[in-house]
Short mmCIF file of C-alpha atoms in Angstrom, two decimals:
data_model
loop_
_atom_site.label_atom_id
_atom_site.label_comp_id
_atom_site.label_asym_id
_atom_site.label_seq_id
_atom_site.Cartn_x
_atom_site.Cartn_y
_atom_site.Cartn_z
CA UNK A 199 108.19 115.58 128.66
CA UNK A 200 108.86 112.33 126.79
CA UNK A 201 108.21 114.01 123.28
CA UNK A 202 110.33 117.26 124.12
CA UNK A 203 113.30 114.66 125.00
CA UNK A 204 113.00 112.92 121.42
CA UNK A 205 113.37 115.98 119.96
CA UNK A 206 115.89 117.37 121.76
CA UNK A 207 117.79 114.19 121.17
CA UNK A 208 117.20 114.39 117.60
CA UNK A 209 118.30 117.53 117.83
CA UNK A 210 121.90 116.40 119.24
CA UNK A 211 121.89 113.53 117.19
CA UNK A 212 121.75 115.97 113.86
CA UNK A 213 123.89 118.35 115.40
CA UNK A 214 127.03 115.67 116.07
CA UNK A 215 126.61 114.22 112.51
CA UNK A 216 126.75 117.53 110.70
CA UNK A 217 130.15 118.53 113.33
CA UNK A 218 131.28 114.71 112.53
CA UNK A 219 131.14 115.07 108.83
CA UNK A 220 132.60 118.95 108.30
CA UNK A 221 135.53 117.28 110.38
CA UNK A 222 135.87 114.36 108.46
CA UNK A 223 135.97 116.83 105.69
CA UNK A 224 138.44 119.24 106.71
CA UNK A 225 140.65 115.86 108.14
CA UNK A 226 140.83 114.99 104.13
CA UNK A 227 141.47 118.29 102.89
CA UNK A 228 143.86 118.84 105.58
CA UNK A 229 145.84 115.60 104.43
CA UNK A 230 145.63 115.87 100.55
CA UNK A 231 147.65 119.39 101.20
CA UNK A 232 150.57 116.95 103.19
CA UNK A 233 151.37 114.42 100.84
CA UNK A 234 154.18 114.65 98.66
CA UNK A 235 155.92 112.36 95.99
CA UNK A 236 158.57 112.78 93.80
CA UNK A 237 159.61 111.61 90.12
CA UNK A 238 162.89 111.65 88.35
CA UNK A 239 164.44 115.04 88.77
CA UNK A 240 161.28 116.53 90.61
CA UNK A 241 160.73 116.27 93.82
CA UNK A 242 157.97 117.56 96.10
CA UNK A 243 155.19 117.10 93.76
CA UNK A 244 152.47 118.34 96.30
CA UNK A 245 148.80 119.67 96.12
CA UNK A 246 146.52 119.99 93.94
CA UNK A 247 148.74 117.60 92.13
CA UNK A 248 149.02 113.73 92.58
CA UNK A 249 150.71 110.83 90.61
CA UNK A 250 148.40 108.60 89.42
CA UNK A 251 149.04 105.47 91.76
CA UNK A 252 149.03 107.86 95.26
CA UNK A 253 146.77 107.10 97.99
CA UNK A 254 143.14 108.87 97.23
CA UNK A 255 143.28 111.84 99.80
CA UNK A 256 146.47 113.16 98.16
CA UNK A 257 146.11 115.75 95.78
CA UNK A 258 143.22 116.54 93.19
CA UNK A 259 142.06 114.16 90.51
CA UNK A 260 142.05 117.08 88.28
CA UNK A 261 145.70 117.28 88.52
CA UNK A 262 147.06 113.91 88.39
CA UNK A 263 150.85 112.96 86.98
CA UNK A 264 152.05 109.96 85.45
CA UNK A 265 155.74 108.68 86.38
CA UNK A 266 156.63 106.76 83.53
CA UNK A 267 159.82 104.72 84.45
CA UNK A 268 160.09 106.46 87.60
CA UNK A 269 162.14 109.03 85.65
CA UNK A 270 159.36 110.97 83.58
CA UNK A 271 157.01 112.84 85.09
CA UNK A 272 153.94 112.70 82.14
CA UNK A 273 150.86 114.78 82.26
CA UNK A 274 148.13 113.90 79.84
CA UNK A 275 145.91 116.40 77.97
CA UNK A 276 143.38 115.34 75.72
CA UNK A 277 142.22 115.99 72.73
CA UNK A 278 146.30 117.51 72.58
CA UNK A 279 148.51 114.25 74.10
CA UNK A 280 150.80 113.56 76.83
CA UNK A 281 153.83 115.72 77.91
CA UNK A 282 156.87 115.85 79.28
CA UNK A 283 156.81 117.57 82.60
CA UNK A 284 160.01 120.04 82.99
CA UNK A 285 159.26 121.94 86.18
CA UNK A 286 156.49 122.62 88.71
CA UNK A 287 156.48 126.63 90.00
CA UNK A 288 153.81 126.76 92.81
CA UNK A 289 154.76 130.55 93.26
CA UNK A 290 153.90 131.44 89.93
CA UNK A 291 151.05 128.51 89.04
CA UNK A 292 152.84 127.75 86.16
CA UNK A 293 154.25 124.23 85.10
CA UNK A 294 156.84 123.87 82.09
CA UNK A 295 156.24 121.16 79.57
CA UNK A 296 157.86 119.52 76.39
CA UNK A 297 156.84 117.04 73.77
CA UNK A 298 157.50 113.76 73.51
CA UNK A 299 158.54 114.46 70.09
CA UNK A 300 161.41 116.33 70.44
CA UNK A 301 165.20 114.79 70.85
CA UNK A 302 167.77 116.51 72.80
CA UNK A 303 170.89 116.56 70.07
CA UNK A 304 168.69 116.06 67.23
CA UNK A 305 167.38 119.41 65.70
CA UNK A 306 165.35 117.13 62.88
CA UNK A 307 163.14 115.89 65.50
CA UNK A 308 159.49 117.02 65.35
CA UNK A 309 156.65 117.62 67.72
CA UNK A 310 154.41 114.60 68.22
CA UNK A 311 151.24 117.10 69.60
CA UNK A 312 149.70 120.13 68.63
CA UNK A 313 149.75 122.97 71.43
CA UNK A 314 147.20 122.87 74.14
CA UNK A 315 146.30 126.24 74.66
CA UNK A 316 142.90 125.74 76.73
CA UNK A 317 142.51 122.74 78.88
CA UNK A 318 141.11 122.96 82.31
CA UNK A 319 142.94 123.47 85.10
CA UNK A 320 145.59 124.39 82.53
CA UNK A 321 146.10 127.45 79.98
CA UNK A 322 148.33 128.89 78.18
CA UNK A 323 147.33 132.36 78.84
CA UNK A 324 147.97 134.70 81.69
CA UNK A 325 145.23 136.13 83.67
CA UNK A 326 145.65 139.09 81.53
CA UNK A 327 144.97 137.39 78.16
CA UNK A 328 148.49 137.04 76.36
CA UNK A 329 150.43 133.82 76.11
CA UNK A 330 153.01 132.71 78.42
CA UNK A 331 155.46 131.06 75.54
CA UNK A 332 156.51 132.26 71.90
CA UNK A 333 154.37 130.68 69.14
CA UNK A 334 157.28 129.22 66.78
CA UNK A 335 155.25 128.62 63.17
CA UNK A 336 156.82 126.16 60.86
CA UNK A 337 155.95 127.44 57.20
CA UNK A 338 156.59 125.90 53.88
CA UNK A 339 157.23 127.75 50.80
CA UNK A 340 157.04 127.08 46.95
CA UNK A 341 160.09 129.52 46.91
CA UNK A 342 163.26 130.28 48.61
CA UNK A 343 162.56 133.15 51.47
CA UNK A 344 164.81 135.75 51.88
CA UNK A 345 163.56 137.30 55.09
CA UNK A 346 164.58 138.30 58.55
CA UNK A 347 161.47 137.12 59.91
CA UNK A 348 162.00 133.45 58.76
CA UNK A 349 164.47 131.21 60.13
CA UNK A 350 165.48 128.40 57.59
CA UNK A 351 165.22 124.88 59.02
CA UNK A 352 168.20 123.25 56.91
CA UNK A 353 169.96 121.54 57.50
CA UNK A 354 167.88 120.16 60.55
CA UNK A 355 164.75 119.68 58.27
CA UNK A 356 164.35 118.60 54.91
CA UNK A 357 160.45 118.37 52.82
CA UNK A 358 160.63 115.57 50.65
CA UNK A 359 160.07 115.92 47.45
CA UNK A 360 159.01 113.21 44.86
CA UNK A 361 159.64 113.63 40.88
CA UNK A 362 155.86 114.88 40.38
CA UNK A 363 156.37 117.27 43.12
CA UNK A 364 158.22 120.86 43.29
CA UNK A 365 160.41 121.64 45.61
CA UNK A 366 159.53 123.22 48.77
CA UNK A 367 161.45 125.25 51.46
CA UNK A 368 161.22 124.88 54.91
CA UNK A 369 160.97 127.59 57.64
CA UNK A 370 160.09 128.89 60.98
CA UNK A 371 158.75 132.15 62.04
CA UNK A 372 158.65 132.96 65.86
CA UNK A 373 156.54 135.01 67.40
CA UNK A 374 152.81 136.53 66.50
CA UNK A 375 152.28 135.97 62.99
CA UNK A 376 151.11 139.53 61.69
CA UNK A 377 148.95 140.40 58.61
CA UNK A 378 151.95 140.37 55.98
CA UNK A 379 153.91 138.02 57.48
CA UNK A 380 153.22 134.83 55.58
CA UNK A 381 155.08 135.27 52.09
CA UNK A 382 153.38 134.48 48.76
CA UNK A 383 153.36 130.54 48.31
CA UNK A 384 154.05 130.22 51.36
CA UNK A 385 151.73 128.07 54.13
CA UNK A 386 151.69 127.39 58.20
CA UNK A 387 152.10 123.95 58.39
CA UNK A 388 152.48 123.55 61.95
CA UNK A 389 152.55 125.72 65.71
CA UNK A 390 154.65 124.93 68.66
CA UNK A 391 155.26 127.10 72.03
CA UNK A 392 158.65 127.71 73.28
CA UNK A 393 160.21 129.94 76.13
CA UNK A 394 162.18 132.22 73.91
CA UNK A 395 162.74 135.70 72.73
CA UNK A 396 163.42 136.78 68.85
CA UNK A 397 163.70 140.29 68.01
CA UNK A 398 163.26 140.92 64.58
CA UNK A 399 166.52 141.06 62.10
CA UNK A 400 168.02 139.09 65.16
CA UNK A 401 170.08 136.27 63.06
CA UNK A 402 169.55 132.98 64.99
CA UNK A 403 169.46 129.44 63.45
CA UNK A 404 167.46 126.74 63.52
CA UNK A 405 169.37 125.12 65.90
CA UNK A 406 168.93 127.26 68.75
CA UNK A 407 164.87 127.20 67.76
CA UNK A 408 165.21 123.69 68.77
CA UNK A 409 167.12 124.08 71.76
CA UNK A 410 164.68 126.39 73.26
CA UNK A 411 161.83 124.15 72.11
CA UNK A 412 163.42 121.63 74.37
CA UNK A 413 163.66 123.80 77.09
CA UNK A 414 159.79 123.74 76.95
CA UNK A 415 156.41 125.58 77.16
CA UNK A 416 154.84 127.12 80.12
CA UNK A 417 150.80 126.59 81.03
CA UNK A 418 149.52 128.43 83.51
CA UNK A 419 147.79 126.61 86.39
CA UNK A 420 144.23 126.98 87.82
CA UNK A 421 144.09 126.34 91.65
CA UNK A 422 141.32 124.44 92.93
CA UNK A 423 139.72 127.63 94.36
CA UNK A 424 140.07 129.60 91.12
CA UNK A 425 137.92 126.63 89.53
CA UNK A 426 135.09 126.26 92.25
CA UNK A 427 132.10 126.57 90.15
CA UNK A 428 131.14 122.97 88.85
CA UNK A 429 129.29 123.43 84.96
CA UNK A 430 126.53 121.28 85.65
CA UNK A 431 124.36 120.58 82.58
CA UNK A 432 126.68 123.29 80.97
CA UNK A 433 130.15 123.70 78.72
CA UNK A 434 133.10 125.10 80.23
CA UNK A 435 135.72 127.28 78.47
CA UNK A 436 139.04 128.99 80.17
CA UNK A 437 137.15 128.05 83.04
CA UNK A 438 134.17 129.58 82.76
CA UNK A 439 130.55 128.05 82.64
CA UNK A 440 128.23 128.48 79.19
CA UNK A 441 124.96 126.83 78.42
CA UNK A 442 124.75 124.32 76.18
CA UNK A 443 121.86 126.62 74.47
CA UNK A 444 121.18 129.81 73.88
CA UNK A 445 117.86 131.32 75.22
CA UNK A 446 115.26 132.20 72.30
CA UNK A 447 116.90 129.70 69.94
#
């Protein structure tokens, strides 16, 4: 009798842990989905994302924000850098960004980072494979370019050129950059993502490259759920798990 109480009582005792702890659980998951902050111009910045200084329940670590100022809203993505956050679209899972580098009013200023295209929870892919902005390549030539594909940069951007040096010309081509499409002495000196359209034979200037580079990038975002797998011992890329070798080698 005495034994078959101890275990029954162990029993209970295992039982109303195990409920204690699942509810514990659910309490915190329930209560990272309720907080909300806000930063400059955006407000409601809600689960999975957190600023960095909110209570530990809110949000996901994964998805932290900086508020720099309490007017910037910064997310940082090594090995790339930190960017400007523009806009957070839940509906979509998408979140617009914009480097640091760039100057509204100022068409000579530059990017400070080089796209991140694959950075977990973020990409810059769709589910379906193709990217979500415009590639904009700046491309410098030993030659003037007389092209509808290229836009010139001048008078926004100028190369340098010492007295040991020739001249070079400055460009941008937007969109895919096909077989063909880079001239003779001509290079890609730099990529950038903006939310913009460019048929071909379209004029446009250099200007109005800028302006949409302002506007900013989109990355799509990885829920929590869409991320469940954890790579132990393993590599991750666009979210999925590889070993770190490769069977037979």
């Amino acid at each position: 009798m005495g034994s078959r109480f101890l275990a029954l009582s162990r029993w209970v005792l295992i039982v109303a842990l195990r409920v204690g702890l699942s509810s514990e659980t659910c309490n915190a998951k329930d209560n990272s989905t309720k907080c909300t902050s806000s930063c400059g111009n955006i407000h409601n910045i809600s689960y999975p994302f957190q600023l960095k200084h909110d209570p530990k329940h809110c949000g996901n670590v994964m998805y932290t924000l900086s508020c720099e100022n309490n007017i910037t809203l910064v997310v940082d993505l090594p090995p790339s850098g930190k960017y400007y956050v523009q806009a957070i679209n839940y509906h979509n899972q998408t979140i617009r960004l914009v480097d640091p580098g760039l100057q509204n009013n100022n068409c000579s200023s530059m990017h400070q980072n080089f796209p991140p295209f694959l950075r977990d929870p973020y990409s810059a892919y769709n589910m379906s494979g193709y990217l979500l902005s415009t590639p904009v390549f700046y491309i410098k030539c030993s030659n003037p370019v007389n092209s509808s594909l290229y836009v010139d940069t001048a008078p926004c951007l100028h190369i340098n050129a010492s007295l040991v040096q020739q001249k070079t010309y400055s460009y941008v081509k937007v969109g895919v950059m096909e077989v063909g499409d880079l001239n003779e002495g001509c290079s890609a000196e730099w990529l950038a993502l903006a939310l913009l359209s460019y048929p071909n034979g379209h004029n446009t200037s250099y200007e109005s490259v800028h302006s949409a580079l302002m506007y900013g990038f989109d990355l799509r975002v990885y829920w929590p759920d869409e991320i469940a797998p954890i790579c132990q011992g393993q590599w991750s890329y666009n979210l999925k798990c590889f070993p770190h070798t490769i069977p037979g080698t």
